[in-house]
Amino acid sequence: MKNYGEEMKYHRVKSNLSIRKLAKLTGISNENLSRWERGVVLPNIDFCVKLADFYGISIDELIGRDNV
């Protein structure tokens, strides 16, 4: 499994979004988004679902989980 924070940041940057813009669009605080991307804290599953749905990807893709 890759670093979940780096993967979350990858999807945000790939979508050409700043943390503030993503926070505004999802209703998730920019403080939480920043902490998750830096690997300071783990997001709860509800937030993972919200972000994965926002990006149109699976939770596995969101956190960089490989099923191999």
Short mmCIF file of N, CA, C and O in Angstrom, two decimals:
data_model
loop_
_atom_site.label_atom_id
_atom_site.label_comp_id
_atom_site.label_asym_id
_atom_site.label_seq_id
_atom_site.Cartn_x
_atom_site.Cartn_y
_atom_site.Cartn_z
N MET A 1 0.84 -1.18 0.00
CA MET A 1 0.00 0.00 0.00
C MET A 1 0.88 1.24 0.00
O MET A 1 1.88 1.30 0.70
N LYS A 2 0.50 2.20 -0.78
CA LYS A 2 1.22 3.46 -0.85
C LYS A 2 0.86 4.33 0.35
O LYS A 2 -0.05 4.01 1.11
N ASN A 3 1.53 5.44 0.50
CA ASN A 3 1.21 6.38 1.56
C ASN A 3 -0.14 7.02 1.26
O ASN A 3 -0.32 7.68 0.24
N TYR A 4 -1.10 6.84 2.16
CA TYR A 4 -2.46 7.32 1.92
C TYR A 4 -2.51 8.84 1.76
O TYR A 4 -3.27 9.37 0.95
N GLY A 5 -1.72 9.57 2.52
CA GLY A 5 -1.71 11.02 2.42
C GLY A 5 -1.21 11.50 1.07
O GLY A 5 -1.78 12.41 0.47
N GLU A 6 -0.16 10.87 0.59
CA GLU A 6 0.38 11.22 -0.72
C GLU A 6 -0.64 10.92 -1.82
O GLU A 6 -0.78 11.67 -2.78
N GLU A 7 -1.36 9.81 -1.66
CA GLU A 7 -2.39 9.45 -2.63
C GLU A 7 -3.54 10.45 -2.61
O GLU A 7 -4.05 10.84 -3.66
N MET A 8 -3.95 10.86 -1.42
CA MET A 8 -5.03 11.85 -1.33
C MET A 8 -4.60 13.15 -2.00
O MET A 8 -5.39 13.77 -2.73
N LYS A 9 -3.37 13.55 -1.75
CA LYS A 9 -2.86 14.77 -2.37
C LYS A 9 -2.79 14.61 -3.89
O LYS A 9 -3.13 15.53 -4.63
N TYR A 10 -2.36 13.45 -4.35
CA TYR A 10 -2.27 13.17 -5.78
C TYR A 10 -3.62 13.42 -6.46
O TYR A 10 -3.70 14.07 -7.49
N HIS A 11 -4.68 12.88 -5.87
CA HIS A 11 -6.01 13.02 -6.48
C HIS A 11 -6.48 14.48 -6.46
O HIS A 11 -7.11 14.94 -7.42
N ARG A 12 -6.16 15.20 -5.41
CA ARG A 12 -6.52 16.61 -5.34
C ARG A 12 -5.78 17.42 -6.40
O ARG A 12 -6.39 18.19 -7.15
N VAL A 13 -4.47 17.21 -6.49
CA VAL A 13 -3.65 17.95 -7.46
C VAL A 13 -4.06 17.56 -8.89
O VAL A 13 -4.17 18.42 -9.77
N LYS A 14 -4.31 16.27 -9.10
CA LYS A 14 -4.74 15.79 -10.42
C LYS A 14 -6.04 16.47 -10.84
O LYS A 14 -6.25 16.73 -12.03
N SER A 15 -6.87 16.80 -9.87
CA SER A 15 -8.15 17.47 -10.14
C SER A 15 -7.98 18.99 -10.20
O SER A 15 -8.98 19.72 -10.32
N ASN A 16 -6.73 19.44 -10.10
CA ASN A 16 -6.40 20.87 -10.16
C ASN A 16 -7.13 21.68 -9.10
O ASN A 16 -7.71 22.73 -9.38
N LEU A 17 -7.12 21.15 -7.86
CA LEU A 17 -7.80 21.81 -6.75
C LEU A 17 -6.81 22.19 -5.66
O LEU A 17 -5.92 21.41 -5.34
N SER A 18 -7.01 23.35 -5.08
CA SER A 18 -6.28 23.70 -3.86
C SER A 18 -6.99 23.04 -2.69
O SER A 18 -8.14 22.59 -2.81
N ILE A 19 -6.33 23.00 -1.55
CA ILE A 19 -6.99 22.44 -0.36
C ILE A 19 -8.22 23.27 -0.02
O ILE A 19 -9.27 22.72 0.31
N ARG A 20 -8.11 24.59 -0.12
CA ARG A 20 -9.26 25.46 0.20
C ARG A 20 -10.44 25.20 -0.74
O ARG A 20 -11.59 25.16 -0.30
N LYS A 21 -10.16 25.05 -2.02
CA LYS A 21 -11.24 24.80 -2.98
C LYS A 21 -11.89 23.44 -2.72
O LYS A 21 -13.12 23.32 -2.72
N LEU A 22 -11.07 22.42 -2.45
CA LEU A 22 -11.62 21.10 -2.14
C LEU A 22 -12.46 21.15 -0.87
O LEU A 22 -13.54 20.56 -0.80
N ALA A 23 -12.00 21.89 0.12
CA ALA A 23 -12.76 22.04 1.37
C ALA A 23 -14.12 22.67 1.09
O ALA A 23 -15.15 22.22 1.60
N LYS A 24 -14.12 23.70 0.27
CA LYS A 24 -15.37 24.39 -0.05
C LYS A 24 -16.33 23.47 -0.81
O LYS A 24 -17.53 23.46 -0.53
N LEU A 25 -15.80 22.70 -1.73
CA LEU A 25 -16.64 21.82 -2.55
C LEU A 25 -17.17 20.60 -1.78
O LEU A 25 -18.25 20.10 -2.11
N THR A 26 -16.42 20.12 -0.80
CA THR A 26 -16.81 18.91 -0.09
C THR A 26 -17.40 19.16 1.30
O THR A 26 -18.02 18.27 1.87
N GLY A 27 -17.15 20.34 1.84
CA GLY A 27 -17.61 20.62 3.20
C GLY A 27 -16.69 20.04 4.26
O GLY A 27 -17.02 20.03 5.44
N ILE A 28 -15.53 19.55 3.85
CA ILE A 28 -14.53 19.03 4.78
C ILE A 28 -13.55 20.16 5.06
O ILE A 28 -13.11 20.85 4.14
N SER A 29 -13.20 20.36 6.31
CA SER A 29 -12.33 21.49 6.63
C SER A 29 -10.96 21.36 5.98
O SER A 29 -10.43 20.25 5.83
N ASN A 30 -10.40 22.51 5.59
CA ASN A 30 -9.07 22.47 4.98
C ASN A 30 -8.03 22.01 5.99
O ASN A 30 -7.02 21.42 5.61
N GLU A 31 -8.27 22.23 7.27
CA GLU A 31 -7.35 21.74 8.30
C GLU A 31 -7.29 20.22 8.29
O GLU A 31 -6.21 19.63 8.35
N ASN A 32 -8.45 19.58 8.22
CA ASN A 32 -8.48 18.11 8.16
C ASN A 32 -7.82 17.60 6.89
O ASN A 32 -7.01 16.67 6.93
N LEU A 33 -8.15 18.20 5.76
CA LEU A 33 -7.55 17.76 4.50
C LEU A 33 -6.03 17.85 4.56
O LEU A 33 -5.33 16.94 4.13
N SER A 34 -5.53 18.94 5.10
CA SER A 34 -4.08 19.13 5.21
C SER A 34 -3.45 18.09 6.13
O SER A 34 -2.41 17.51 5.81
N ARG A 35 -4.08 17.83 7.27
CA ARG A 35 -3.54 16.83 8.21
C ARG A 35 -3.50 15.44 7.58
O ARG A 35 -2.55 14.69 7.79
N TRP A 36 -4.53 15.11 6.82
CA TRP A 36 -4.56 13.79 6.17
C TRP A 36 -3.47 13.68 5.13
O TRP A 36 -2.77 12.67 5.06
N GLU A 37 -3.33 14.72 4.31
CA GLU A 37 -2.32 14.68 3.25
C GLU A 37 -0.91 14.60 3.82
O GLU A 37 -0.04 13.98 3.23
N ARG A 38 -0.70 15.22 4.97
CA ARG A 38 0.63 15.18 5.60
C ARG A 38 0.84 13.91 6.43
O ARG A 38 1.93 13.66 6.92
N GLY A 39 -0.20 13.10 6.58
CA GLY A 39 -0.09 11.86 7.34
C GLY A 39 -0.06 12.07 8.84
O GLY A 39 0.36 11.19 9.58
N VAL A 40 -0.55 13.22 9.29
CA VAL A 40 -0.56 13.52 10.73
C VAL A 40 -1.64 12.72 11.44
O VAL A 40 -1.42 12.21 12.53
N VAL A 41 -2.80 12.63 10.81
CA VAL A 41 -3.92 11.84 11.36
C VAL A 41 -4.58 11.05 10.24
O VAL A 41 -4.45 11.39 9.07
N LEU A 42 -5.28 10.02 10.61
CA LEU A 42 -6.03 9.20 9.66
C LEU A 42 -7.45 9.73 9.53
O LEU A 42 -8.10 10.02 10.55
N PRO A 43 -7.97 9.83 8.32
CA PRO A 43 -9.37 10.23 8.16
C PRO A 43 -10.28 9.06 8.54
O PRO A 43 -9.90 7.91 8.39
N ASN A 44 -11.47 9.38 9.03
CA ASN A 44 -12.41 8.29 9.31
C ASN A 44 -13.05 7.84 8.00
O ASN A 44 -12.96 8.51 6.97
N ILE A 45 -13.69 6.72 8.05
CA ILE A 45 -14.23 6.10 6.84
C ILE A 45 -15.28 6.98 6.17
O ILE A 45 -15.37 7.01 4.93
N ASP A 46 -16.05 7.72 6.95
CA ASP A 46 -17.07 8.59 6.36
C ASP A 46 -16.45 9.64 5.45
O ASP A 46 -16.97 9.93 4.36
N PHE A 47 -15.34 10.21 5.88
CA PHE A 47 -14.66 11.21 5.06
C PHE A 47 -14.02 10.55 3.83
O PHE A 47 -13.99 11.15 2.75
N CYS A 48 -13.52 9.35 3.98
CA CYS A 48 -12.95 8.63 2.83
C CYS A 48 -14.02 8.38 1.78
O CYS A 48 -13.78 8.56 0.58
N VAL A 49 -15.20 7.97 2.22
CA VAL A 49 -16.31 7.73 1.30
C VAL A 49 -16.68 9.03 0.59
O VAL A 49 -16.86 9.06 -0.63
N LYS A 50 -16.76 10.11 1.34
CA LYS A 50 -17.12 11.41 0.78
C LYS A 50 -16.11 11.84 -0.30
O LYS A 50 -16.50 12.29 -1.38
N LEU A 51 -14.82 11.70 -0.01
CA LEU A 51 -13.79 12.09 -0.97
C LEU A 51 -13.78 11.17 -2.19
O LEU A 51 -13.67 11.63 -3.33
N ALA A 52 -13.89 9.87 -1.96
CA ALA A 52 -13.91 8.92 -3.07
C ALA A 52 -15.10 9.20 -3.98
O ALA A 52 -14.95 9.21 -5.21
N ASP A 53 -16.25 9.44 -3.41
CA ASP A 53 -17.43 9.77 -4.21
C ASP A 53 -17.22 11.07 -4.98
O ASP A 53 -17.60 11.18 -6.15
N PHE A 54 -16.63 12.05 -4.33
CA PHE A 54 -16.37 13.33 -4.98
C PHE A 54 -15.49 13.14 -6.22
O PHE A 54 -15.77 13.70 -7.28
N TYR A 55 -14.44 12.35 -6.10
CA TYR A 55 -13.53 12.11 -7.21
C TYR A 55 -14.04 11.06 -8.19
O TYR A 55 -13.48 10.90 -9.28
N GLY A 56 -15.07 10.31 -7.81
CA GLY A 56 -15.59 9.26 -8.68
C GLY A 56 -14.68 8.04 -8.75
O GLY A 56 -14.56 7.40 -9.79
N ILE A 57 -14.04 7.74 -7.61
CA ILE A 57 -13.11 6.60 -7.53
C ILE A 57 -13.48 5.74 -6.32
O ILE A 57 -14.29 6.14 -5.49
N SER A 58 -12.84 4.60 -6.21
CA SER A 58 -13.06 3.73 -5.04
C SER A 58 -12.22 4.23 -3.87
O SER A 58 -11.25 4.98 -4.05
N ILE A 59 -12.57 3.79 -2.69
CA ILE A 59 -11.76 4.12 -1.51
C ILE A 59 -10.37 3.53 -1.65
O ILE A 59 -9.38 4.17 -1.28
N ASP A 60 -10.27 2.33 -2.22
CA ASP A 60 -8.95 1.73 -2.45
C ASP A 60 -8.07 2.65 -3.29
O ASP A 60 -6.90 2.85 -3.00
N GLU A 61 -8.65 3.20 -4.36
CA GLU A 61 -7.89 4.12 -5.21
C GLU A 61 -7.51 5.39 -4.44
O GLU A 61 -6.40 5.89 -4.58
N LEU A 62 -8.44 5.89 -3.64
CA LEU A 62 -8.20 7.11 -2.89
C LEU A 62 -6.99 7.00 -1.98
O LEU A 62 -6.19 7.93 -1.87
N ILE A 63 -6.83 5.84 -1.34
CA ILE A 63 -5.73 5.68 -0.38
C ILE A 63 -4.54 4.91 -0.94
O ILE A 63 -3.57 4.67 -0.23
N GLY A 64 -4.62 4.52 -2.22
CA GLY A 64 -3.49 3.85 -2.85
C GLY A 64 -3.33 2.39 -2.48
O GLY A 64 -2.25 1.85 -2.51
N ARG A 65 -4.45 1.75 -2.15
CA ARG A 65 -4.42 0.34 -1.77
C ARG A 65 -4.37 -0.52 -3.03
O ARG A 65 -5.20 -0.39 -3.91
N ASP A 66 -3.38 -1.39 -3.08
CA ASP A 66 -3.26 -2.35 -4.18
C ASP A 66 -3.79 -3.69 -3.72
O ASP A 66 -3.43 -4.17 -2.65
N ASN A 67 -4.60 -4.31 -4.52
CA ASN A 67 -5.17 -5.62 -4.18
C ASN A 67 -4.33 -6.75 -4.74
O ASN A 67 -4.85 -7.80 -5.07
N VAL A 68 -3.06 -6.55 -4.87
CA VAL A 68 -2.20 -7.57 -5.47
C VAL A 68 -1.53 -8.40 -4.40
O VAL A 68 -1.19 -8.02 -3.35
#
